[in-house]
PDB file of C-alpha atoms in Angstrom:
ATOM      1  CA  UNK A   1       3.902   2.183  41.413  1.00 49.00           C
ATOM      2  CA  UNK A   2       7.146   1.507  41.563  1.00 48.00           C
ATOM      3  CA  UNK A   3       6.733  -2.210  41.229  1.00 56.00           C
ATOM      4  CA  UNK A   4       4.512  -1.707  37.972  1.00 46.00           C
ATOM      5  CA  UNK A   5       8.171   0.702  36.673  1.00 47.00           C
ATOM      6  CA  UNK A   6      10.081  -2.747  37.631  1.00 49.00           C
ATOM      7  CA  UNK A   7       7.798  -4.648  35.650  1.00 46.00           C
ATOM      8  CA  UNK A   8       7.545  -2.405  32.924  1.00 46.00           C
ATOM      9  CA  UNK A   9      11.538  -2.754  32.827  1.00 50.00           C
ATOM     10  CA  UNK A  10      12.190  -5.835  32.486  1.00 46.00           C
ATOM     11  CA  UNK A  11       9.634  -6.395  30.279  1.00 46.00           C
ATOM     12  CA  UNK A  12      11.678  -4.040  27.598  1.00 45.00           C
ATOM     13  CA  UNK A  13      14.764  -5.554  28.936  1.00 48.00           C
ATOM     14  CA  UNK A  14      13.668  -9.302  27.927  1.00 44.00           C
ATOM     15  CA  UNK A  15      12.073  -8.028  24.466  1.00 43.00           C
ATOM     16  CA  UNK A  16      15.713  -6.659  23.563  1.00 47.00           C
ATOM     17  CA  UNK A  17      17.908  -9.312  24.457  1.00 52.00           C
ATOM     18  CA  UNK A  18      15.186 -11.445  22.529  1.00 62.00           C
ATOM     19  CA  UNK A  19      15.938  -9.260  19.496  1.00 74.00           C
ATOM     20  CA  UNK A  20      19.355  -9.889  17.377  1.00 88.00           C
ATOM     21  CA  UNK A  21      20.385  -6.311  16.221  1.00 94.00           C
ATOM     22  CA  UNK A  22      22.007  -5.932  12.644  1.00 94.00           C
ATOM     23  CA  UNK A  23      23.215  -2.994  11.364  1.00 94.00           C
ATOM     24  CA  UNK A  24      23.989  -2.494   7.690  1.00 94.00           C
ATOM     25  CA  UNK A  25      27.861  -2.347   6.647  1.00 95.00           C
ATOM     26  CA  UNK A  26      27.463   0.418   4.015  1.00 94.00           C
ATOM     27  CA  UNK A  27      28.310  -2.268   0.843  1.00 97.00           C
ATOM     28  CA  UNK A  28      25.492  -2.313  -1.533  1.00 98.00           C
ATOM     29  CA  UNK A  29      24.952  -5.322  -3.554  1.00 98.00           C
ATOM     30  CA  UNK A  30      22.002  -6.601  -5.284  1.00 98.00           C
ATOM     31  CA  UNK A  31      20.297 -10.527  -5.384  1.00 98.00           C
ATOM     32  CA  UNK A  32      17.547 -11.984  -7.386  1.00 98.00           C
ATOM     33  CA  UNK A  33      15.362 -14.213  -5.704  1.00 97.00           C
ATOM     34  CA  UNK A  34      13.796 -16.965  -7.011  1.00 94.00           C
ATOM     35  CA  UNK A  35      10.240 -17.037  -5.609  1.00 93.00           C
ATOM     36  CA  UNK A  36       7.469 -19.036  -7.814  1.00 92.00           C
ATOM     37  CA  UNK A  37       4.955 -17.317  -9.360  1.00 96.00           C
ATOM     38  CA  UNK A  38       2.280 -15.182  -7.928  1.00 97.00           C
ATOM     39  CA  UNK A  39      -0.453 -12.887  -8.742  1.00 96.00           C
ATOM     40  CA  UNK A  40      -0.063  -9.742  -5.685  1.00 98.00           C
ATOM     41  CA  UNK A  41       2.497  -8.443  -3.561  1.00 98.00           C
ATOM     42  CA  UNK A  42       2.595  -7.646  -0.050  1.00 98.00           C
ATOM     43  CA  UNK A  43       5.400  -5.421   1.415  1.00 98.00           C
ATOM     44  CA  UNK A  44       5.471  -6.098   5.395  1.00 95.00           C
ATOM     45  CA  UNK A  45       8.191  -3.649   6.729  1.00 80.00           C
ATOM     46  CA  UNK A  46      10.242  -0.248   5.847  1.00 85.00           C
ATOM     47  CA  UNK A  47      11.590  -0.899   2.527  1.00 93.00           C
ATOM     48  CA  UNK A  48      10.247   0.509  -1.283  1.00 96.00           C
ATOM     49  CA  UNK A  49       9.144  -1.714  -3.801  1.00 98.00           C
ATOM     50  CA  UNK A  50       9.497  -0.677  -7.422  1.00 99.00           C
ATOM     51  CA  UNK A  51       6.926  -3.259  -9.760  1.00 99.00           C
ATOM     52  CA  UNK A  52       7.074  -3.094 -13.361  1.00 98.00           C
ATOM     53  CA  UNK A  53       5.046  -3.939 -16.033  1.00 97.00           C
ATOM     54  CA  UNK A  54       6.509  -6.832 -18.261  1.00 96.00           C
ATOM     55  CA  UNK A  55       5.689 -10.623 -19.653  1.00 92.00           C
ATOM     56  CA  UNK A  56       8.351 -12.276 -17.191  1.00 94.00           C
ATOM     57  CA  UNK A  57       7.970 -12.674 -13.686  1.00 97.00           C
ATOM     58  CA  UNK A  58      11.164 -11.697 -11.669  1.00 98.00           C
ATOM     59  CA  UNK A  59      12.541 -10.357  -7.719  1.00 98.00           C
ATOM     60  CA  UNK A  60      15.792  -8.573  -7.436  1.00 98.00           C
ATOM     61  CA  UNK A  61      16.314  -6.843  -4.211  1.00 98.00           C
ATOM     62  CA  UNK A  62      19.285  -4.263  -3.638  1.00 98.00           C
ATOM     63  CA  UNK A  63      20.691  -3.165  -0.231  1.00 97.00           C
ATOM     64  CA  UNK A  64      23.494  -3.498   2.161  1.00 97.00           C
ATOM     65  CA  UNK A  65      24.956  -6.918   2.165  1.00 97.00           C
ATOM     66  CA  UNK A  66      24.777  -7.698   5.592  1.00 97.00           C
ATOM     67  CA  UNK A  67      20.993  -6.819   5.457  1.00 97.00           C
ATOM     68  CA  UNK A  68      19.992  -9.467   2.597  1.00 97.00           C
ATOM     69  CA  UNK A  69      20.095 -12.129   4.422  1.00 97.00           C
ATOM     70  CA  UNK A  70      17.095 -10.745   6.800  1.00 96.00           C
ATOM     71  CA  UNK A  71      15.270 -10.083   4.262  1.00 97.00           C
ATOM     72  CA  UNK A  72      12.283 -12.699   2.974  1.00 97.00           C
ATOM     73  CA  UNK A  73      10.939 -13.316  -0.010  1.00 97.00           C
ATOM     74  CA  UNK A  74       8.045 -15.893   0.164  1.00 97.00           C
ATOM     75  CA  UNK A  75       4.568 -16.669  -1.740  1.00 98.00           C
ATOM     76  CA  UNK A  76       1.761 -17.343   1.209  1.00 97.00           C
ATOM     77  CA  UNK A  77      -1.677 -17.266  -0.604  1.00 96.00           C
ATOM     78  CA  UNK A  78      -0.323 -16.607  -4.214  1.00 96.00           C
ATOM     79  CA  UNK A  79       0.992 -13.442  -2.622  1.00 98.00           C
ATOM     80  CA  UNK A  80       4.736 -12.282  -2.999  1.00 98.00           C
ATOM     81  CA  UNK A  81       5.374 -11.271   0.499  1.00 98.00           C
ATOM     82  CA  UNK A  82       8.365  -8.933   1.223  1.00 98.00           C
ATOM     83  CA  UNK A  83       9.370  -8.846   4.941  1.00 97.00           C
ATOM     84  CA  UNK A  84      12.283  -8.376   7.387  1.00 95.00           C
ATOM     85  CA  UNK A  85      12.727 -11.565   9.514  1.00 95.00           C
ATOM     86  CA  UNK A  86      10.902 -11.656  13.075  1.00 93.00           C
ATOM     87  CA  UNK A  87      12.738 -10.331  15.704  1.00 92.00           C
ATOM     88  CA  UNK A  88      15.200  -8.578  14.578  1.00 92.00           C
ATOM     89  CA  UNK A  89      15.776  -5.025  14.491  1.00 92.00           C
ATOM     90  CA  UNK A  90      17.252  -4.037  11.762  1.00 92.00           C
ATOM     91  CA  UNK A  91      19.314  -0.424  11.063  1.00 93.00           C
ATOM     92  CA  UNK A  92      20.118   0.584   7.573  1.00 93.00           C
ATOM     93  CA  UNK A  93      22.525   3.292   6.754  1.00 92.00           C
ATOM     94  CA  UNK A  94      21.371   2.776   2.643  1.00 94.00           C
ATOM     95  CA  UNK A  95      18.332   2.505   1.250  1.00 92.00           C
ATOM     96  CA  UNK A  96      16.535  -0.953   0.314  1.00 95.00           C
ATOM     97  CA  UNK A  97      14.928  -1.887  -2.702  1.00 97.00           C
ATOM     98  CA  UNK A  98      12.947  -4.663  -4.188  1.00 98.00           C
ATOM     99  CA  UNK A  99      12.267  -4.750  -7.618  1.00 99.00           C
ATOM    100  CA  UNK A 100       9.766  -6.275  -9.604  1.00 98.00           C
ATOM    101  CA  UNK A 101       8.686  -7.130 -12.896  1.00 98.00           C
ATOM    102  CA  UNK A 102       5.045  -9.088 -13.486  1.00 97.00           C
ATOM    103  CA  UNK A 103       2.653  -8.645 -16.095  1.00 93.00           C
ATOM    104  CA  UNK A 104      -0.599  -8.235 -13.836  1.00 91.00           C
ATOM    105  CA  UNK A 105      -1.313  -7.930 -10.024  1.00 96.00           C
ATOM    106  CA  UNK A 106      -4.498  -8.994  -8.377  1.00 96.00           C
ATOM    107  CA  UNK A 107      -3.897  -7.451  -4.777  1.00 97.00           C
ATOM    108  CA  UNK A 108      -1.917  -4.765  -3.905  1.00 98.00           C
ATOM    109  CA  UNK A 109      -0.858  -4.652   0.325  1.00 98.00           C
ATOM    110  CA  UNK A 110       1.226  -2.691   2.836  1.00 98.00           C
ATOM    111  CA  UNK A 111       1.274  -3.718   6.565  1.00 97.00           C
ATOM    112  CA  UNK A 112       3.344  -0.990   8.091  1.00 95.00           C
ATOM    113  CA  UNK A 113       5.662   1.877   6.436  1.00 95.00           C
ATOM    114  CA  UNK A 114       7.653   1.731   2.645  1.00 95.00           C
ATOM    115  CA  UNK A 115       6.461   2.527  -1.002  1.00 97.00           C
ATOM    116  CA  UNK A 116       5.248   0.509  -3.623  1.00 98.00           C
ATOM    117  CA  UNK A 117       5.588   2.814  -6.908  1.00 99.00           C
ATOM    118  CA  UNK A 118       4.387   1.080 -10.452  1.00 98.00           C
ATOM    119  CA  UNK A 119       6.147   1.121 -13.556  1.00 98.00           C
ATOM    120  CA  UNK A 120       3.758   1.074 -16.805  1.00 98.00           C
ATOM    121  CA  UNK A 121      -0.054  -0.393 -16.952  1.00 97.00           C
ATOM    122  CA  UNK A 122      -0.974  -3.463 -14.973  1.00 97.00           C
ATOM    123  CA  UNK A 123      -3.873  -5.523 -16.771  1.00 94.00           C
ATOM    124  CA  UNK A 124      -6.196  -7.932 -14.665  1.00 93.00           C
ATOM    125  CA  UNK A 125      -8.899  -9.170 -16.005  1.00 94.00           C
ATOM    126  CA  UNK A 126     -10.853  -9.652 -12.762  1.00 92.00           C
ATOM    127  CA  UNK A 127     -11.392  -7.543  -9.583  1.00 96.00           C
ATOM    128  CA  UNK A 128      -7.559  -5.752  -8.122  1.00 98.00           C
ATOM    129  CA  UNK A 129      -7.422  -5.117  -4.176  1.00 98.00           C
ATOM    130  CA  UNK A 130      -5.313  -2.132  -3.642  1.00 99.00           C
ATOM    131  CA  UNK A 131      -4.773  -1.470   0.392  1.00 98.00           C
ATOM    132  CA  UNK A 132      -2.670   0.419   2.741  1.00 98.00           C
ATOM    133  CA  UNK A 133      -2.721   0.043   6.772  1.00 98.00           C
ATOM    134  CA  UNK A 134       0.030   1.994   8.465  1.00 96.00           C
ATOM    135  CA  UNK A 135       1.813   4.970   6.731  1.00 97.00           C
ATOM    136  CA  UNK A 136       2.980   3.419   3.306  1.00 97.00           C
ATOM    137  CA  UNK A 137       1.821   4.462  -0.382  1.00 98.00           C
ATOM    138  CA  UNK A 138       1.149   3.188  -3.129  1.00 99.00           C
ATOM    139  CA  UNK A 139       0.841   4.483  -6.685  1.00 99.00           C
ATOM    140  CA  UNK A 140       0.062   2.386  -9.507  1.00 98.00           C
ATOM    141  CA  UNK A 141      -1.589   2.269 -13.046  1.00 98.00           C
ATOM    142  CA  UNK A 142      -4.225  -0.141 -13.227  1.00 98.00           C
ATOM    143  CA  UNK A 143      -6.652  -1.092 -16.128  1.00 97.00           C
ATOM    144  CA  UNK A 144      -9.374  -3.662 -14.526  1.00 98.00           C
ATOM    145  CA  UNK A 145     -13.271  -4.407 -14.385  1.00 98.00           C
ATOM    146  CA  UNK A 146     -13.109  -4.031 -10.872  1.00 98.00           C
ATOM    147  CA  UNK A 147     -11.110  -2.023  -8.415  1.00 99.00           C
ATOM    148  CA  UNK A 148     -11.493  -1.547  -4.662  1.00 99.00           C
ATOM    149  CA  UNK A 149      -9.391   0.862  -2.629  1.00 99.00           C
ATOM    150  CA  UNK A 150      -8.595   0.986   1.028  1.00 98.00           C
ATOM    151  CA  UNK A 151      -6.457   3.108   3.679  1.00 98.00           C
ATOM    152  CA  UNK A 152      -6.560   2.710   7.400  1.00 98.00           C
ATOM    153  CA  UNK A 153      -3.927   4.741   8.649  1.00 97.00           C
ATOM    154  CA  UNK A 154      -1.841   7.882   7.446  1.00 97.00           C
ATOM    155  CA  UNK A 155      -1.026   6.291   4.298  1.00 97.00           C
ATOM    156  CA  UNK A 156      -2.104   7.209   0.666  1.00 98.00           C
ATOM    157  CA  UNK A 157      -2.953   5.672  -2.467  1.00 99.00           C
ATOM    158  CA  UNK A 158      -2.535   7.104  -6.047  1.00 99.00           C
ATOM    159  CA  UNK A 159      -4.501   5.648  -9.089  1.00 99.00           C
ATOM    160  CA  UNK A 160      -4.339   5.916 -12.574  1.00 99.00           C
ATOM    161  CA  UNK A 161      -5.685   4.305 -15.743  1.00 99.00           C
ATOM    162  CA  UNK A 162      -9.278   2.510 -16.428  1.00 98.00           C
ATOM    163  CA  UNK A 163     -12.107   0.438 -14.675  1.00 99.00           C
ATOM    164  CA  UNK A 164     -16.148   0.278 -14.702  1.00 99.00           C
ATOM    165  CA  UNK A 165     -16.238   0.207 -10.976  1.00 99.00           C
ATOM    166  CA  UNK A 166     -13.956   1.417  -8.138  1.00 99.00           C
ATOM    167  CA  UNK A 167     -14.544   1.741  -4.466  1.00 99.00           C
ATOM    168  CA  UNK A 168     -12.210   3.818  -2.294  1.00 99.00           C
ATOM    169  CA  UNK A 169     -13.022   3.902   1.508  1.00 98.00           C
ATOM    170  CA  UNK A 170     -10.425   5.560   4.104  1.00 98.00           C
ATOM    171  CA  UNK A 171     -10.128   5.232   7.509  1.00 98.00           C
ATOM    172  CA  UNK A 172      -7.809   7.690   9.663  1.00 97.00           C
ATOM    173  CA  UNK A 173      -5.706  10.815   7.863  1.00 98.00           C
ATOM    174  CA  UNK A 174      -4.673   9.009   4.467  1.00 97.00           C
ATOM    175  CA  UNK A 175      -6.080   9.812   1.520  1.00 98.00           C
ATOM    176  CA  UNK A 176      -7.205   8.141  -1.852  1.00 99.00           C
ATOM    177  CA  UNK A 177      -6.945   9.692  -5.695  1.00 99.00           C
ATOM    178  CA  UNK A 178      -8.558   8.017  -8.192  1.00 99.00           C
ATOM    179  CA  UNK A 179      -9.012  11.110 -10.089  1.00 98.00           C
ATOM    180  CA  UNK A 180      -6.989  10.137 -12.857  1.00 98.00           C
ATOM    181  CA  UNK A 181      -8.330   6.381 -12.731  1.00 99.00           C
ATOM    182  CA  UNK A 182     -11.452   6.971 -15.287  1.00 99.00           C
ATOM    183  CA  UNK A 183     -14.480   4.734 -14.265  1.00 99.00           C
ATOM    184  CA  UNK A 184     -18.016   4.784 -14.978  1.00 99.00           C
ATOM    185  CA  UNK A 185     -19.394   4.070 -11.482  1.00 99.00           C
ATOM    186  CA  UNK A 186     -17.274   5.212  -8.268  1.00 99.00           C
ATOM    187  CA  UNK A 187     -18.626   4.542  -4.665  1.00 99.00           C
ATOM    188  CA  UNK A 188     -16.265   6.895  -2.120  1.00 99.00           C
ATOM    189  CA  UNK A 189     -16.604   6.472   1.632  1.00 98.00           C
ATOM    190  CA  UNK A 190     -14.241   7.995   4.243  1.00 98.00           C
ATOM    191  CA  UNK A 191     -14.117   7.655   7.758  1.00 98.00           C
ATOM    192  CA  UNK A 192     -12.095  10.247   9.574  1.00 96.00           C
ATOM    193  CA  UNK A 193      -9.609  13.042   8.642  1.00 98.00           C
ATOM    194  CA  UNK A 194      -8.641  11.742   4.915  1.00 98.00           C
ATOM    195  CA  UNK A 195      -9.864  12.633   1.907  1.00 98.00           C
ATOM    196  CA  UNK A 196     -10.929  11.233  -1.717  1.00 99.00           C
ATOM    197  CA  UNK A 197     -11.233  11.878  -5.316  1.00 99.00           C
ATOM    198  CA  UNK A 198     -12.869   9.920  -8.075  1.00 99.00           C
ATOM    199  CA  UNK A 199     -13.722  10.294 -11.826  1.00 99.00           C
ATOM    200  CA  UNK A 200     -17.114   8.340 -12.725  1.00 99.00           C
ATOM    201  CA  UNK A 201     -18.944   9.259 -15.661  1.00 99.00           C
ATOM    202  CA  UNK A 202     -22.108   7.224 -14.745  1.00 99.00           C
ATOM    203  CA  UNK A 203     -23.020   7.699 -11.532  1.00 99.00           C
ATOM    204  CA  UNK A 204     -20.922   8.768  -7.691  1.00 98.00           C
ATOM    205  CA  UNK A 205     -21.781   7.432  -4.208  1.00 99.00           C
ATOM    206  CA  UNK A 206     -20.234   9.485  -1.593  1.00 98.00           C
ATOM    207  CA  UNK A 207     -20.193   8.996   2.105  1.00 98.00           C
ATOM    208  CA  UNK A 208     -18.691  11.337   4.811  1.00 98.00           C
ATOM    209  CA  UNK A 209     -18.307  10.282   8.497  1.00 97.00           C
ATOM    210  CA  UNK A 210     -15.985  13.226   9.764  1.00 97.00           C
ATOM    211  CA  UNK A 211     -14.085  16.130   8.709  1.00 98.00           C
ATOM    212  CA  UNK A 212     -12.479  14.307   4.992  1.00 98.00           C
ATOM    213  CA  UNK A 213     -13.602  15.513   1.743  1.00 98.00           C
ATOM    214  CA  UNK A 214     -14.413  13.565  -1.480  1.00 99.00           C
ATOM    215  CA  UNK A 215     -13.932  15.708  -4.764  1.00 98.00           C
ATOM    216  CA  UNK A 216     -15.036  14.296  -7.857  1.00 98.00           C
ATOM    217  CA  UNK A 217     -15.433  14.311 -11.611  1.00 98.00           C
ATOM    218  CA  UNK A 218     -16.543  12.350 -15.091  1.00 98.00           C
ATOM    219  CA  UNK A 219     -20.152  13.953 -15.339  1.00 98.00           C
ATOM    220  CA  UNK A 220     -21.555  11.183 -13.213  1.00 98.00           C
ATOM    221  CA  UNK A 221     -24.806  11.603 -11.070  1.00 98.00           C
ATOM    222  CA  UNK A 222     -23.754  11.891  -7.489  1.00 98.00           C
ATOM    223  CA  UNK A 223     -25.815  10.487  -4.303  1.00 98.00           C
ATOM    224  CA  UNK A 224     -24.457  12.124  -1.156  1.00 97.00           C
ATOM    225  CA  UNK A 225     -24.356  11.582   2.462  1.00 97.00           C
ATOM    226  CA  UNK A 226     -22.784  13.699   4.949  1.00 97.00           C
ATOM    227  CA  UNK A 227     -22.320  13.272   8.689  1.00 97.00           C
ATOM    228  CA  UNK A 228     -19.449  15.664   9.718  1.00 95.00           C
ATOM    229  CA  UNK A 229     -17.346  18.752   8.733  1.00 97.00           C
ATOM    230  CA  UNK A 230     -16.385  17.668   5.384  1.00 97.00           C
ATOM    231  CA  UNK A 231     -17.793  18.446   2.115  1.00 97.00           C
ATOM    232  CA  UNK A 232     -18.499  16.658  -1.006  1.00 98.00           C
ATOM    233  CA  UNK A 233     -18.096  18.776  -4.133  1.00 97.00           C
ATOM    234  CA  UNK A 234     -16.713  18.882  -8.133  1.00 98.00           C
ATOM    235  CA  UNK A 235     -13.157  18.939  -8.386  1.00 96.00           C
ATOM    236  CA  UNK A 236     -11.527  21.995  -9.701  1.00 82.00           C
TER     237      UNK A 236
END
């Protein structure tokens, strides 16, 4: 036992000193970033995004001086990624920021904690990926043929605006609404604590596997399955 405690030790020991420590200075300054163009975001790390609607792409990120430099700004896979730098730890005393401006966004992605809150309608003429895994939300308006919706997590996503088809699915306590994102067809699946709500004025697939609830409206037929404590039912 107490050779496993020694182990254990020095184990946290050699992660630290492997780990540069930076704390913010208090001085808030802002930097655009020059990045190439891309067609999602994904925000890796405890910062908030703000995106906003407009014809010209552009990155400006505002935060302690000292903390910019950590702070990168890549495209991997036509995505804007937004991360701190590998090991380091990094401690803020003032917020960060990224903001945003693109016309359209394809995918949508949080690994981790922070917010990504839209500004204005985003247009895509093709299928959008909207996803959360850790505790971060999202809330965006969205007008596209296509849109599919996932949590795994605590996180939560908030929807607005227009599609034909949208599929929401959580896993673990965070929840989706769509309920202000009309569509005509909405398939809802959850898988644990969170819950869901859609507007579909065609026709609602609903799946429960444990103790979330899926609320619904739009007039839509709804097909039901439930295998757990929660219930599937009209909104109010």
């Amino acid at each position: 036992m107490k050779r496993l405690l020694l182990l254990c030790t020095l184990a946290v020991c050699i992660f630290s000193c492997n780990h540069e420590t930076v704390n913010g200075n208090g001085n808030v300054v802002s930097e655009s970033r020059n990045t190439g163009s891309f067609r999602g975001i994904k925000l890796m790390g405890g910062m908030n995004i703000d995106v906003k609607a407009g014809d010209k792409q552009s990155v400006e990120i505002k935060g302690e001086e000292n903390i910019l430099p950590y702070v990168e700004t890549y495209i991997d896979d036509g995505n804007l990624v937004v991360k701190y730098k590998n090991n380091v730890n990094i401690n803020t005393h003032e917020d960060l920021n990224v903001y945003i401006t693109t016309a359209s966004l394809e995918d949508v992605e949080i690994l981790g904690s922070g917010d990504i809150t839209g500004e204005g309608r985003f247009v895509n003429n093709d299928e959008m990926e909207i996803g959360v895994m850790g505790s971060g939300n999202i809330r965006l308006e969205v007008d596209a043929p296509k849109i599919k919706a996932k949590t795994t997590g605590s996180g939560s996503i908030y929807l607005s605006g227009n599609t034909k088809n949208i599929s929401c699915n959580t896993m673990g306590s965070g929840n989706i609404d769509a309920g202000e994102l009309k569509s005509e067809n909405a398939k809802a699946t959850t898988l644990g604590s969170g819950d869901i709500k859609v507007f579909a004025s065609i026709k609602i697939d609903a799946t429960i596997n444990g103790s979330g609830n899926i609320r619904y409206s739009g007039g839509g037929s709804v097909s039901s399955v439930t295998h757990g404590s929660g219930s599937i039912s009209a909104a109010d």
